[in-house]
PDB file of C-alpha atoms in Angstrom:
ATOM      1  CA  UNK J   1      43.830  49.930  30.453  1.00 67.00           C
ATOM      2  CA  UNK J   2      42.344  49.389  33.681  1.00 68.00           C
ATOM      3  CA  UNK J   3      39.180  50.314  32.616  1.00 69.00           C
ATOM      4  CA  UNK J   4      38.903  47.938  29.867  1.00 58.00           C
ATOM      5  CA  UNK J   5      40.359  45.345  31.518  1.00 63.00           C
ATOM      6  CA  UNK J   6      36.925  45.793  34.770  1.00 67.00           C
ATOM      7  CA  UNK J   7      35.088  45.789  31.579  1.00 62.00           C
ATOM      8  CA  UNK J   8      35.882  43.147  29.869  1.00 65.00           C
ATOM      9  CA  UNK J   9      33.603  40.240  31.426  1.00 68.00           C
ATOM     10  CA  UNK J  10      30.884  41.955  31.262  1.00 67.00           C
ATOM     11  CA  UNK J  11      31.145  42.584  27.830  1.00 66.00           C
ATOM     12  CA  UNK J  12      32.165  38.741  27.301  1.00 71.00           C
ATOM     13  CA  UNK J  13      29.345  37.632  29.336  1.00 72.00           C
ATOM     14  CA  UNK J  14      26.817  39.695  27.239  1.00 70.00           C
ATOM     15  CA  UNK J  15      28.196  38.534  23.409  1.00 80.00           C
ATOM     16  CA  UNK J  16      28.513  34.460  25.056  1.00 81.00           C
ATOM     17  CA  UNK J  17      24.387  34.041  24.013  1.00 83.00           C
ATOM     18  CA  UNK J  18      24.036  36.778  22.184  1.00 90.00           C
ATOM     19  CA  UNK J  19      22.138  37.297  18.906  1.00 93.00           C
ATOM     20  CA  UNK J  20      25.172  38.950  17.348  1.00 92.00           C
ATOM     21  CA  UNK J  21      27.457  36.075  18.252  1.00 92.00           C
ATOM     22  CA  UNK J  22      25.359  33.624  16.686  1.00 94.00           C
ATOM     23  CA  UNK J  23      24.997  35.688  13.338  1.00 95.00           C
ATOM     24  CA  UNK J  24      28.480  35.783  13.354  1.00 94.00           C
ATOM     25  CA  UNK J  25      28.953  32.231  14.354  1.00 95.00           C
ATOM     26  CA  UNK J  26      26.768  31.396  11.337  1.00 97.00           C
ATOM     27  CA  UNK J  27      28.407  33.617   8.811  1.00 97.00           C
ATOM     28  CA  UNK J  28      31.613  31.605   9.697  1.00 95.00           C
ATOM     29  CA  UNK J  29      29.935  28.341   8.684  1.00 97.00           C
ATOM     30  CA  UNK J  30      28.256  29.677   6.042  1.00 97.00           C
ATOM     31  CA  UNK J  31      31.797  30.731   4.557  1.00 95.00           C
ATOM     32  CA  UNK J  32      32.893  27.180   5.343  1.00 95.00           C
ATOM     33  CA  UNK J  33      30.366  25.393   3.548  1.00 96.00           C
ATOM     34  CA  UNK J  34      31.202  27.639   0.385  1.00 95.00           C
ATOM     35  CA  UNK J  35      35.006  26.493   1.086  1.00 93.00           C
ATOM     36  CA  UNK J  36      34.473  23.101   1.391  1.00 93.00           C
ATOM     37  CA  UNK J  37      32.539  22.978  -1.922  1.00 95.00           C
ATOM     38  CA  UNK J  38      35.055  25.010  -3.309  1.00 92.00           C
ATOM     39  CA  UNK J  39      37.938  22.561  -2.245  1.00 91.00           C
ATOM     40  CA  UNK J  40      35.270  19.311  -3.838  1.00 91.00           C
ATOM     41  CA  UNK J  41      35.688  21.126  -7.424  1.00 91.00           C
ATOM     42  CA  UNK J  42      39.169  21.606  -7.392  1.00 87.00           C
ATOM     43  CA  UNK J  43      40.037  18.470  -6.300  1.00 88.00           C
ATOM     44  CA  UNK J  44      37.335  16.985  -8.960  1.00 88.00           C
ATOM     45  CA  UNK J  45      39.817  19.016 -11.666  1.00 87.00           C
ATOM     46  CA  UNK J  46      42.971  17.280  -9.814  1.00 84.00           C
ATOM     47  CA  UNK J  47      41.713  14.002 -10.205  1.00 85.00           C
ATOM     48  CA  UNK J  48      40.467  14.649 -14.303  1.00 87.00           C
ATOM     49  CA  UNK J  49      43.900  15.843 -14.650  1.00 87.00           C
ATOM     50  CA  UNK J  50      45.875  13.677 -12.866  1.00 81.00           C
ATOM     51  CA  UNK J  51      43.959  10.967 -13.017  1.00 75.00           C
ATOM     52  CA  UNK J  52      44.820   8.495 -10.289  1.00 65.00           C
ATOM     53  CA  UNK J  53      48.042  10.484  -8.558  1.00 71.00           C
ATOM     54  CA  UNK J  54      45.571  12.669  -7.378  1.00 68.00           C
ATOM     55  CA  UNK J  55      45.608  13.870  -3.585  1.00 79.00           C
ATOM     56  CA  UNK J  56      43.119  13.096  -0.948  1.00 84.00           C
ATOM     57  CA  UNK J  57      41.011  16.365   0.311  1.00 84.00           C
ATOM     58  CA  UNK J  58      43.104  16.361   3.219  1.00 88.00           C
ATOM     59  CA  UNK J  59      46.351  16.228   1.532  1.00 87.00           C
ATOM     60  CA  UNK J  60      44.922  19.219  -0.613  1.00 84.00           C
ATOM     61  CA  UNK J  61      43.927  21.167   2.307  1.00 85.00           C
ATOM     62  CA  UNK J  62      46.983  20.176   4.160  1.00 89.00           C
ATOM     63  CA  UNK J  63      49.256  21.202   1.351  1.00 86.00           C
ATOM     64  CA  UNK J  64      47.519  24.349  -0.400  1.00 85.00           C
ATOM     65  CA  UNK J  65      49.538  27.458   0.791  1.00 88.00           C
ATOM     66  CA  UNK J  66      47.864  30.027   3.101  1.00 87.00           C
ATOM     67  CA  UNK J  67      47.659  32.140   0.192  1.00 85.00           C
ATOM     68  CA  UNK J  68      45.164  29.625  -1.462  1.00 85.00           C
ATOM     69  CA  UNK J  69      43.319  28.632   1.187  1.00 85.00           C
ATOM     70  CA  UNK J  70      41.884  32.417   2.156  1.00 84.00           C
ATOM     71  CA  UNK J  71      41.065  32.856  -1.804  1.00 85.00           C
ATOM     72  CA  UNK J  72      39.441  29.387  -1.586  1.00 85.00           C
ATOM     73  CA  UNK J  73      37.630  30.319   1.557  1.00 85.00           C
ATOM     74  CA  UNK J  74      36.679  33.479   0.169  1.00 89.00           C
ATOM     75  CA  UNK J  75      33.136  34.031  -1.449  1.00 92.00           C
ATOM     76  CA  UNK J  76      34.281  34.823  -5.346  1.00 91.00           C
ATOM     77  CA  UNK J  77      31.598  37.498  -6.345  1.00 93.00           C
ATOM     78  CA  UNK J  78      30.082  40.455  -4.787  1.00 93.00           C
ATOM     79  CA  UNK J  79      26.428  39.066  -5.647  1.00 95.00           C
ATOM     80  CA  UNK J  80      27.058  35.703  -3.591  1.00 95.00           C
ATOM     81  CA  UNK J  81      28.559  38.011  -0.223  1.00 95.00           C
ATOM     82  CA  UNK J  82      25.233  39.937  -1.072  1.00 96.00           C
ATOM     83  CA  UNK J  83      23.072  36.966  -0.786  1.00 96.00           C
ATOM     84  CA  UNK J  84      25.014  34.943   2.322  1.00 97.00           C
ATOM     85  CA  UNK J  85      24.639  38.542   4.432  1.00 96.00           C
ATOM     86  CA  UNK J  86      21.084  39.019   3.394  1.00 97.00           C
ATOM     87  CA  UNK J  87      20.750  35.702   4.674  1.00 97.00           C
ATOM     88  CA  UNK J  88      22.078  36.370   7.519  1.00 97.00           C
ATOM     89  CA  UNK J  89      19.824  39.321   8.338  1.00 96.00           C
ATOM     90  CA  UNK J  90      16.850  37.237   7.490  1.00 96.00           C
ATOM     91  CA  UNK J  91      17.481  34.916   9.868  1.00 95.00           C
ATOM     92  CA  UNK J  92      19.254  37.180  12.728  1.00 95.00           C
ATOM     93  CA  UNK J  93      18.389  40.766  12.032  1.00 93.00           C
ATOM     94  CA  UNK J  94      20.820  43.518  10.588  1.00 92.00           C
ATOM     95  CA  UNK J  95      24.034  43.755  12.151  1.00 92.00           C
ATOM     96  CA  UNK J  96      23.751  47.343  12.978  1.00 89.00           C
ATOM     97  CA  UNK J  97      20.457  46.857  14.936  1.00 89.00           C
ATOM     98  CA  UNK J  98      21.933  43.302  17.126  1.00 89.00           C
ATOM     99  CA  UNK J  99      25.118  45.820  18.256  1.00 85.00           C
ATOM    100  CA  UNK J 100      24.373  47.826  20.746  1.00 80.00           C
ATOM    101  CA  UNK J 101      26.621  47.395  24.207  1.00 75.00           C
ATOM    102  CA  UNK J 102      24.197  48.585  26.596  1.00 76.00           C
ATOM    103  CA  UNK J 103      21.477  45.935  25.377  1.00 77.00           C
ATOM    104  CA  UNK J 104      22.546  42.397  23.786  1.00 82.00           C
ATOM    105  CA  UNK J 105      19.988  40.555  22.632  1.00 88.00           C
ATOM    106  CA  UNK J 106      20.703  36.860  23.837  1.00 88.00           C
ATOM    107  CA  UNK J 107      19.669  33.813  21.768  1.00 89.00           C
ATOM    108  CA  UNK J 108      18.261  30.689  23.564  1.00 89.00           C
ATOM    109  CA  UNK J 109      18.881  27.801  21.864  1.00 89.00           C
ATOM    110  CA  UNK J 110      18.884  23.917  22.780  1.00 92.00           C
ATOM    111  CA  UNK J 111      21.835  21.686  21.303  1.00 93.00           C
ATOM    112  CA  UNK J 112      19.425  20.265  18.989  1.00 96.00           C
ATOM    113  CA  UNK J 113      18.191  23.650  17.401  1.00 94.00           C
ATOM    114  CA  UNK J 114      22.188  24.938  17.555  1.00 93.00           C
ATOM    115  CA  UNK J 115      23.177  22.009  15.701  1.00 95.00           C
ATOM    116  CA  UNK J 116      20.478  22.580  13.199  1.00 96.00           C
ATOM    117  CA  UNK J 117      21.764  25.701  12.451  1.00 96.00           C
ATOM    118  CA  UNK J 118      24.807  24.860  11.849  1.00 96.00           C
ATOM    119  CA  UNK J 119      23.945  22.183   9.518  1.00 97.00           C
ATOM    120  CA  UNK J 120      21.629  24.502   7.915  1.00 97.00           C
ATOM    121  CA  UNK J 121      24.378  27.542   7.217  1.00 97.00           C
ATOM    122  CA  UNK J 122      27.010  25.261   5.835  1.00 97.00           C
ATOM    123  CA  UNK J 123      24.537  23.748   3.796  1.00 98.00           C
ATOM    124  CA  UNK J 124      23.590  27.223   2.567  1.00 97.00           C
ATOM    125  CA  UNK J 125      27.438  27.757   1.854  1.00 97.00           C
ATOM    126  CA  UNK J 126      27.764  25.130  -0.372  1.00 96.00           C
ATOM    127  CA  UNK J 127      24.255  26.041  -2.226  1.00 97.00           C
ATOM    128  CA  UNK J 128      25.895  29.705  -2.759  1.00 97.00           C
ATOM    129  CA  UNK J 129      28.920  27.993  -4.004  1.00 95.00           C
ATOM    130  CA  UNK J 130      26.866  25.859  -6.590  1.00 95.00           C
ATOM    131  CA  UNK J 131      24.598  28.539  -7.332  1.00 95.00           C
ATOM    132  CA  UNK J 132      27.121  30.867  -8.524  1.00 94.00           C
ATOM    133  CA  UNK J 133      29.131  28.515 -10.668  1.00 91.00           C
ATOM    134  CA  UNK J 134      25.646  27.955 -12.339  1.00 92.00           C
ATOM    135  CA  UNK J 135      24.592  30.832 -12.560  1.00 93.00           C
ATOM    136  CA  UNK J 136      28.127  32.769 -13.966  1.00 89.00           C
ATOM    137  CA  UNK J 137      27.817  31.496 -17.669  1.00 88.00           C
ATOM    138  CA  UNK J 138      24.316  33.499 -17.709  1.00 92.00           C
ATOM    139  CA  UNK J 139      24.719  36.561 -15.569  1.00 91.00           C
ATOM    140  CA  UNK J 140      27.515  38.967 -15.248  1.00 92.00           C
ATOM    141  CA  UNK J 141      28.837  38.869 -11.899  1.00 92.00           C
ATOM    142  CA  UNK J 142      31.168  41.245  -9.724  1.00 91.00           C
ATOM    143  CA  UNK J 143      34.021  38.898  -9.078  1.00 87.00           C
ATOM    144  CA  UNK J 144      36.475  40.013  -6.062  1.00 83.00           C
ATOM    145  CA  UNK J 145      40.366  40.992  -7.093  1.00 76.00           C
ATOM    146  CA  UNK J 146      42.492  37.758  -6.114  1.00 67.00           C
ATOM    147  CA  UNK J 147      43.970  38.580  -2.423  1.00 56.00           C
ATOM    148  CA  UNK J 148      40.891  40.823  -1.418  1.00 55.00           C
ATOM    149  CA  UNK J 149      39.571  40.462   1.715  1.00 51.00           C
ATOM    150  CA  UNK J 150      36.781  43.084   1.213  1.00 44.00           C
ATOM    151  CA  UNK J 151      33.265  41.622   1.158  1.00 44.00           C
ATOM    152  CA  UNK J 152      30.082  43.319   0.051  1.00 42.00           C
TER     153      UNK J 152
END
C-alpha cells in the first residue's frame, strides 16, 4: 500500500495533460451530447402525449430514475459505440497506443482550443444520436440488451 500510495502523484501528474485523459474526457462528452439528444426526443413524445402537462427537461432529468437515466445515457447500438470510438481514435490515437505508464503523451491545449473540443464532441454526440434514429428504419443495427453497460 505504501508503494502505491509514493506512486500515486506521479502517476496523477502524468494523466493531468495527458493525451489519454483528454480522449477520455471527450468520450464523456461525446456520450453526453448523445444523452442530451436522447432526453430532447423523449420529452418531444411527452409533450405529443401529454400535451400541455408536460414536464420541463429538468423536471424529466430530475425525476427519471437512475435506471433510466444510464439507458438514456447509453449509446443504443453497437454500430453508433463503433463510430463515437473510431472517432475518438481519429482524433486522439488508439487507446492501447496513448497507455503506456512509463511515457504519457501530454496534450497542450489553450482554453480556446479545449473549449472547442468540447463543443465539438457533444456536438458529435448528438449527430450519432440523430444519425442512428435515421438511419435504423434502413439498416439493421446491433441494438444493446436494456441494462448493458458493455460497449463495442
Amino acid at each position: 500500500d505504501a508503494e502505491v500510495q509514493s506512486k500515486a502523484p506521479a502517476v496523477s501528474d502524468a494523466l493531468d495533460n495527458s493525451i489519454l485523459l483528454a480522449r477520455h474526457n471527450f468520450l464523456s462528452t461525446v456520450r453526453f451530447g448523445y444523452f442530451l439528444r436522447r432526453c430532447q426526443q423523449r420529452l418531444r413524445l411527452e409533450r405529443m402525449l401529454r400535451g400541455s402537462e408536460a414536464r420541463s427537461l429538468e423536471q424529466l432529468l430530475a425525476e427519471v430514475p437512475a435506471g433510466d437515466a444510464v439507458e438514456l445515457a447509453r449509446i443504443a447500438t453497437r454500430e453508433a459505440s463503433l463510430a463515437v470510438e473510431y472517432r475518438a481514435t481519429c482524433v486522439f490515437g488508439d487507446f492501447l497506443e496513448l497507455f503506456d505508464p512509463r511515457n504519457m503523451r501530454q496534450l497542450e491545449l489553450t482554453a480556446d482550443d479545449a473549449s472547442c473540443l468540447t463543443i465539438e464532441a457533444a456536438a458529435f454526440g448528438a449527430a450519432v444520436y440523430e444519425a442512428e434514429e435515421a438511419a435504423a428504419s434502413k439498416y439493421k443495427f446491433h441494438y444493446m440488451d436494456y441494462g448493458s453497460r458493455n460497449q463495442a
